[in-house]
Amino acid sequence: MEGWDPQNLILPEVGKLCRSQSEYLDQHFKTQKDVSSSSISSSSCLLSEWTKHCSDYNNRLLHLRTTLMDRTLSWISSSFRAKASLSNLNLTLSASSQYGTALKRLLGEELRLLALQLHRIHFIRQYVETALRLEALVGDLEDVVFSSGNCRPGNMFAKFSTLLTSQDFGVKEERLLKAIKAMNDIEEIIVNVEKAQQWHHLLKSVDHRVDKTLAVLRPETLAEHRALLASFGWPPKLLASKVESGGLSKLLNPLLLMHGDEKKSYAQSFHVLCALQQLHLHREARKFKTLGQKECEIRLWAIDELVSPLAVRMEYHFVKWAEQPEFMFALVYRVTRDFMEGISDILQPLIDAARLRSYSANEAWVSAMVHILSGFLTKNVFPALAERYKEKDMKLEVISLWLHLVDLIVAFDKQMQSLLRYETCLLFPDAQRRGISVLIVFCDRPDWLKIWAKMELKDGWKKLKAVLKDAKAWQIDDKHRVDFDVSTICETFLLSSREAHKAPFVAESALKLAQEMIDRCQTLPVILARAKFVRSTVARFFWYFSNVLLLHCRSAELSPEEVDGSLLVRACESINAARYVESKLQEWSDDASFLEMKIAENNSNMEEQQQGFCDDCFFEEEIKCLAELETNWLMEIVAILLCQFENLTLEYNHTEDSNVFIEALQSLKNQLNVLKKNLNGKDFLDLWRSVADGLDHFICGSILGGDVKFSKKQSNEFGTDMQVLFLVFQPFCARPEAFFPCIRDILKLLAMGGEQVKHLLVGKKSEKYMQSYGISHLRFDQVEKTLRKLKF
């Protein structure tokens, strides 16, 4: 007590006194009068009592120090003695016989058990210390929130509900921040415990008590924030009369009109609300990670409190505009746009000061405003339309209304997202960014998504049938036709445009209709829902379109008896359309948005993916279907051309009349020219090569299977006929004879002299031996049969 001077005493703040100190002061100083007019005797009594307490405490402290010193010395002495005993025992056991070894093993087992017990005691000690620390913190938290000094439990702001001064908000902020700090300390301990231990029951007990506290703290904080907003005129009037009359006067933003104490009080309340939300987010993230609870959707509470009173006023107008939904979208867009300046200038600095990372005030504002409209449509518009859609006589009307509403939604989403075009990036995670599109209504209702997809498919198919009725649907734009040429062969295979593919207008129309369906679902915020929509509309649409192409080919009725050029053109139109659409589908599948959809589908079908049923691109099945159509009808054309050539050359095989062969080649040339003009370059390349390969085998088989003998003159005539055959294919390649390997070998055999024929027939029957004579594509039996037809 030496050096103690009452004049130099600095009294602590009231909030920092413990409960016992407060009760003691309340007992001795009940009124102001007790402090100002205390008698000398009462002051002397209190001074004596306090002096006695201080002396007792000093004596107790000295006694504790002495006891601690004695026990420390005793522990050190015992430790030295135990160490010496263990050393002696170890020496004794080392010098002893087999009995000592057994005893040492026994003691080793005992020591192991002792270590386990010590570890268990240490574990229990950790648990008890952690539980006591958490109990103390949770107790302090409950004292702050449920203290009876200022308010009743569950109404901690009752005293301040009608006062909006800066000083009042300072007091409330201090108290709330104290509670938030206590919860953050609790959360820090829980996180550390989870890293090292698995005390689930303890954590659940603490979480339950903290959640109970938050259940009181959050509603009261939000209620006080709403009262503050109402005090400076939020929500503002929407001036709906001017909206109805087409007026576009800018709305006044109360956030920009705040000044002085109002602005300071709002900043304090905003800071508290953000701190409470940050704590809530940390707790929810931890529960999601360790306890397997559902992850919450991240929203900015302060923005929601601005939007919720606006929603009440807006829904009043929405109900009146049930038959004119365009007014709903106009009102929401107008309010969102007019208040953006205040949201960005006032709230973003407050968010940054609150250290809420990855939050954008503008995005949170736009998302919350979109949520107003989507919520109203979900509750009041789409349920009624879905019920009316079930009635047959109402389907056409509902489809028209539904698609008109979707048009408004798509346009509205683009407008709202344009308000964020100056944002550096979309900082919100995908779960939160879901709110920036009104199409979210279909993500939570798969049945509505299915109805919408049916409507879009039906509308698209109806438009395509109207295109097919036009006489120009199957025409090719001759002004931009790209013809096949040997000199530009490399450029020909880089097909990109409709003209390069020589595809008819109907193919472009089908792709445009499909692209419109894709564009309308681009703002669907859930990737898997977007993938389902595209599967139900675009993918199915192209299945229908492939049937249209197939029927168009079949209507040509191609046959070997009569190969008309116009019929070939009809088949070419379908093949070109299929090739063009196939290339576009492959191009779309390589786009990032379709890759995301494919990954989402694969993740949702893990079982099929593990069994190897996963395709690599989004439109894999549709591409296969179109490619199969192209291949089948190309082979059909090749088969018909070869059959007709065979029919025309039947007489040539018996009489070797060159005129018959030339006429057949002329007919083939005309048909190839028609195909060259009307078929896309890639497919025509495959076609003429297949025809050449077929003719090579056909002519070779005719010679080997016939009874014709070749004299020198006949060999020359056959060679001349084959040169004419090569000339037919000369416009398509530089060396056409390279595509007739069997005929080329036969010409070499027919040109041989007697000695060469003799050596070849009596030589080794091996491929290497025949290759020495330049024969590489005929077997030895075919070579022998050809040579025996020669007449010398």
CSV table of N, CA and C in Angstrom, one decimal, residues 76-132:
chain,number,residue,atom,x,y,z
A,76,ILE,N,12.0,-30.9,-7.7
A,76,ILE,CA,13.4,-31.0,-8.2
A,76,ILE,C,14.2,-32.1,-7.5
A,77,SER,N,14.0,-32.1,-6.2
A,77,SER,CA,14.7,-33.1,-5.4
A,77,SER,C,14.2,-34.5,-5.7
A,78,SER,N,12.9,-34.7,-5.8
A,78,SER,CA,12.3,-36.0,-6.2
A,78,SER,C,12.8,-36.4,-7.6
A,79,SER,N,12.9,-35.4,-8.5
A,79,SER,CA,13.3,-35.8,-9.8
A,79,SER,C,14.7,-36.3,-9.9
A,80,PHE,N,15.6,-35.6,-9.1
A,80,PHE,CA,17.0,-36.1,-9.1
A,80,PHE,C,17.1,-37.5,-8.5
A,81,ARG,N,16.3,-37.8,-7.4
A,81,ARG,CA,16.4,-39.1,-6.8
A,81,ARG,C,15.8,-40.2,-7.7
A,82,ALA,N,14.7,-39.8,-8.5
A,82,ALA,CA,14.2,-40.8,-9.4
A,82,ALA,C,15.2,-41.1,-10.5
A,83,LYS,N,15.9,-40.1,-11.0
A,83,LYS,CA,16.8,-40.3,-12.0
A,83,LYS,C,18.0,-41.2,-11.6
A,84,ALA,N,18.5,-40.9,-10.4
A,84,ALA,CA,19.6,-41.7,-9.8
A,84,ALA,C,19.1,-43.2,-9.6
A,85,SER,N,17.9,-43.4,-9.2
A,85,SER,CA,17.4,-44.8,-8.9
A,85,SER,C,17.3,-45.5,-10.3
A,86,LEU,N,16.8,-44.9,-11.3
A,86,LEU,CA,16.7,-45.5,-12.6
A,86,LEU,C,18.0,-45.9,-13.2
A,87,SER,N,19.0,-45.0,-13.0
A,87,SER,CA,20.4,-45.3,-13.5
A,87,SER,C,21.0,-46.5,-12.8
A,88,ASN,N,20.8,-46.5,-11.4
A,88,ASN,CA,21.3,-47.7,-10.7
A,88,ASN,C,20.6,-49.0,-11.1
A,89,LEU,N,19.3,-48.9,-11.3
A,89,LEU,CA,18.6,-50.1,-11.8
A,89,LEU,C,19.0,-50.6,-13.1
A,90,ASN,N,19.3,-49.6,-14.0
A,90,ASN,CA,19.8,-50.0,-15.3
A,90,ASN,C,21.1,-50.7,-15.3
A,91,LEU,N,22.0,-50.2,-14.4
A,91,LEU,CA,23.4,-50.8,-14.3
A,91,LEU,C,23.2,-52.2,-13.7
A,92,THR,N,22.3,-52.3,-12.7
A,92,THR,CA,22.1,-53.7,-12.1
A,92,THR,C,21.6,-54.7,-13.1
A,93,LEU,N,20.6,-54.3,-13.9
A,93,LEU,CA,20.0,-55.2,-14.8
A,93,LEU,C,21.0,-55.6,-15.9
A,94,SER,N,21.9,-54.6,-16.3
A,94,SER,CA,22.9,-54.9,-17.3
A,94,SER,C,23.9,-55.9,-16.9
A,95,ALA,N,24.2,-55.9,-15.6
A,95,ALA,CA,25.2,-56.8,-15.0
A,95,ALA,C,24.7,-58.1,-14.6
A,96,SER,N,23.3,-58.3,-14.6
A,96,SER,CA,22.7,-59.5,-14.0
A,96,SER,C,22.6,-60.6,-15.1
A,97,SER,N,22.1,-61.7,-14.8
A,97,SER,CA,22.0,-62.8,-15.7
A,97,SER,C,20.7,-62.8,-16.4
A,98,GLN,N,20.2,-64.0,-16.8
A,98,GLN,CA,19.0,-64.2,-17.5
A,98,GLN,C,17.8,-63.6,-16.7
A,99,TYR,N,17.8,-63.8,-15.4
A,99,TYR,CA,16.8,-63.2,-14.6
A,99,TYR,C,16.7,-61.7,-14.8
A,100,GLY,N,17.8,-61.1,-14.9
A,100,GLY,CA,17.8,-59.6,-15.1
A,100,GLY,C,17.2,-59.2,-16.4
A,101,THR,N,17.5,-60.0,-17.4
A,101,THR,CA,16.9,-59.7,-18.7
A,101,THR,C,15.4,-59.8,-18.7
A,102,ALA,N,14.8,-60.8,-18.0
A,102,ALA,CA,13.4,-61.0,-17.9
A,102,ALA,C,12.8,-59.8,-17.1
A,103,LEU,N,13.5,-59.4,-16.1
A,103,LEU,CA,13.0,-58.3,-15.2
A,103,LEU,C,13.0,-57.0,-16.0
A,104,LYS,N,14.1,-56.9,-16.8
A,104,LYS,CA,14.1,-55.7,-17.7
A,104,LYS,C,13.0,-55.6,-18.7
A,105,ARG,N,12.7,-56.8,-19.3
A,105,ARG,CA,11.5,-56.8,-20.2
A,105,ARG,C,10.2,-56.5,-19.5
A,106,LEU,N,10.1,-57.0,-18.3
A,106,LEU,CA,8.8,-56.7,-17.5
A,106,LEU,C,8.7,-55.2,-17.2
A,107,LEU,N,9.9,-54.6,-16.8
A,107,LEU,CA,9.8,-53.2,-16.5
A,107,LEU,C,9.6,-52.4,-17.8
A,108,GLY,N,10.1,-52.8,-18.9
A,108,GLY,CA,9.9,-52.2,-20.2
A,108,GLY,C,8.4,-52.1,-20.5
A,109,GLU,N,7.7,-53.3,-20.3
A,109,GLU,CA,6.3,-53.3,-20.5
A,109,GLU,C,5.5,-52.3,-19.6
A,110,GLU,N,6.0,-52.3,-18.3
A,110,GLU,CA,5.3,-51.5,-17.4
A,110,GLU,C,5.5,-50.0,-17.8
A,111,LEU,N,6.7,-49.7,-18.2
A,111,LEU,CA,7.0,-48.3,-18.6
A,111,LEU,C,6.1,-47.9,-19.8
A,112,ARG,N,5.9,-48.8,-20.8
A,112,ARG,CA,5.1,-48.5,-21.9
A,112,ARG,C,3.7,-48.2,-21.5
A,113,LEU,N,3.1,-49.0,-20.6
A,113,LEU,CA,1.8,-48.8,-20.1
A,113,LEU,C,1.7,-47.5,-19.3
A,114,LEU,N,2.8,-47.2,-18.6
A,114,LEU,CA,2.9,-45.9,-17.9
A,114,LEU,C,2.8,-44.7,-18.8
A,115,ALA,N,3.6,-44.9,-20.0
A,115,ALA,CA,3.6,-43.8,-21.0
A,115,ALA,C,2.2,-43.6,-21.6
A,116,LEU,N,1.5,-44.7,-21.8
A,116,LEU,CA,0.1,-44.6,-22.4
A,116,LEU,C,-0.8,-43.9,-21.4
A,117,GLN,N,-0.6,-44.2,-20.1
A,117,GLN,CA,-1.5,-43.5,-19.1
A,117,GLN,C,-1.1,-42.0,-19.0
A,118,LEU,N,0.2,-41.7,-19.1
A,118,LEU,CA,0.6,-40.3,-19.1
A,118,LEU,C,0.0,-39.6,-20.3
A,119,HIS,N,0.0,-40.2,-21.4
A,119,HIS,CA,-0.5,-39.6,-22.6
A,119,HIS,C,-2.0,-39.4,-22.5
A,120,ARG,N,-2.7,-40.3,-21.9
A,120,ARG,CA,-4.1,-40.2,-21.6
A,120,ARG,C,-4.4,-39.1,-20.7
A,121,ILE,N,-3.6,-39.0,-19.6
A,121,ILE,CA,-3.8,-37.9,-18.7
A,121,ILE,C,-3.6,-36.5,-19.4
A,122,HIS,N,-2.6,-36.5,-20.2
A,122,HIS,CA,-2.3,-35.2,-20.9
A,122,HIS,C,-3.4,-34.9,-21.9
A,123,PHE,N,-4.0,-35.9,-22.5
A,123,PHE,CA,-5.2,-35.7,-23.4
A,123,PHE,C,-6.4,-35.1,-22.6
A,124,ILE,N,-6.6,-35.8,-21.5
A,124,ILE,CA,-7.7,-35.3,-20.6
A,124,ILE,C,-7.5,-33.9,-20.2
A,125,ARG,N,-6.3,-33.6,-19.8
A,125,ARG,CA,-5.9,-32.2,-19.4
A,125,ARG,C,-6.2,-31.2,-20.5
A,126,GLN,N,-5.8,-31.5,-21.7
A,126,GLN,CA,-6.0,-30.7,-22.8
A,126,GLN,C,-7.5,-30.4,-23.0
A,127,TYR,N,-8.3,-31.5,-23.0
A,127,TYR,CA,-9.7,-31.4,-23.1
A,127,TYR,C,-10.3,-30.5,-22.1
A,128,VAL,N,-10.0,-30.7,-20.8
A,128,VAL,CA,-10.5,-29.9,-19.7
A,128,VAL,C,-10.2,-28.4,-19.9
A,129,GLU,N,-8.9,-28.2,-20.2
A,129,GLU,CA,-8.4,-26.8,-20.4
A,129,GLU,C,-9.2,-26.1,-21.5
A,130,THR,N,-9.3,-26.8,-22.6
A,130,THR,CA,-10.1,-26.3,-23.8
A,130,THR,C,-11.5,-26.0,-23.4
A,131,ALA,N,-12.1,-27.0,-22.7
A,131,ALA,CA,-13.6,-26.9,-22.4
A,131,ALA,C,-13.7,-25.7,-21.4
A,132,LEU,N,-12.8,-25.5,-20.5
A,132,LEU,CA,-12.9,-24.4,-19.5
A,132,LEU,C,-12.7,-23.0,-20.3
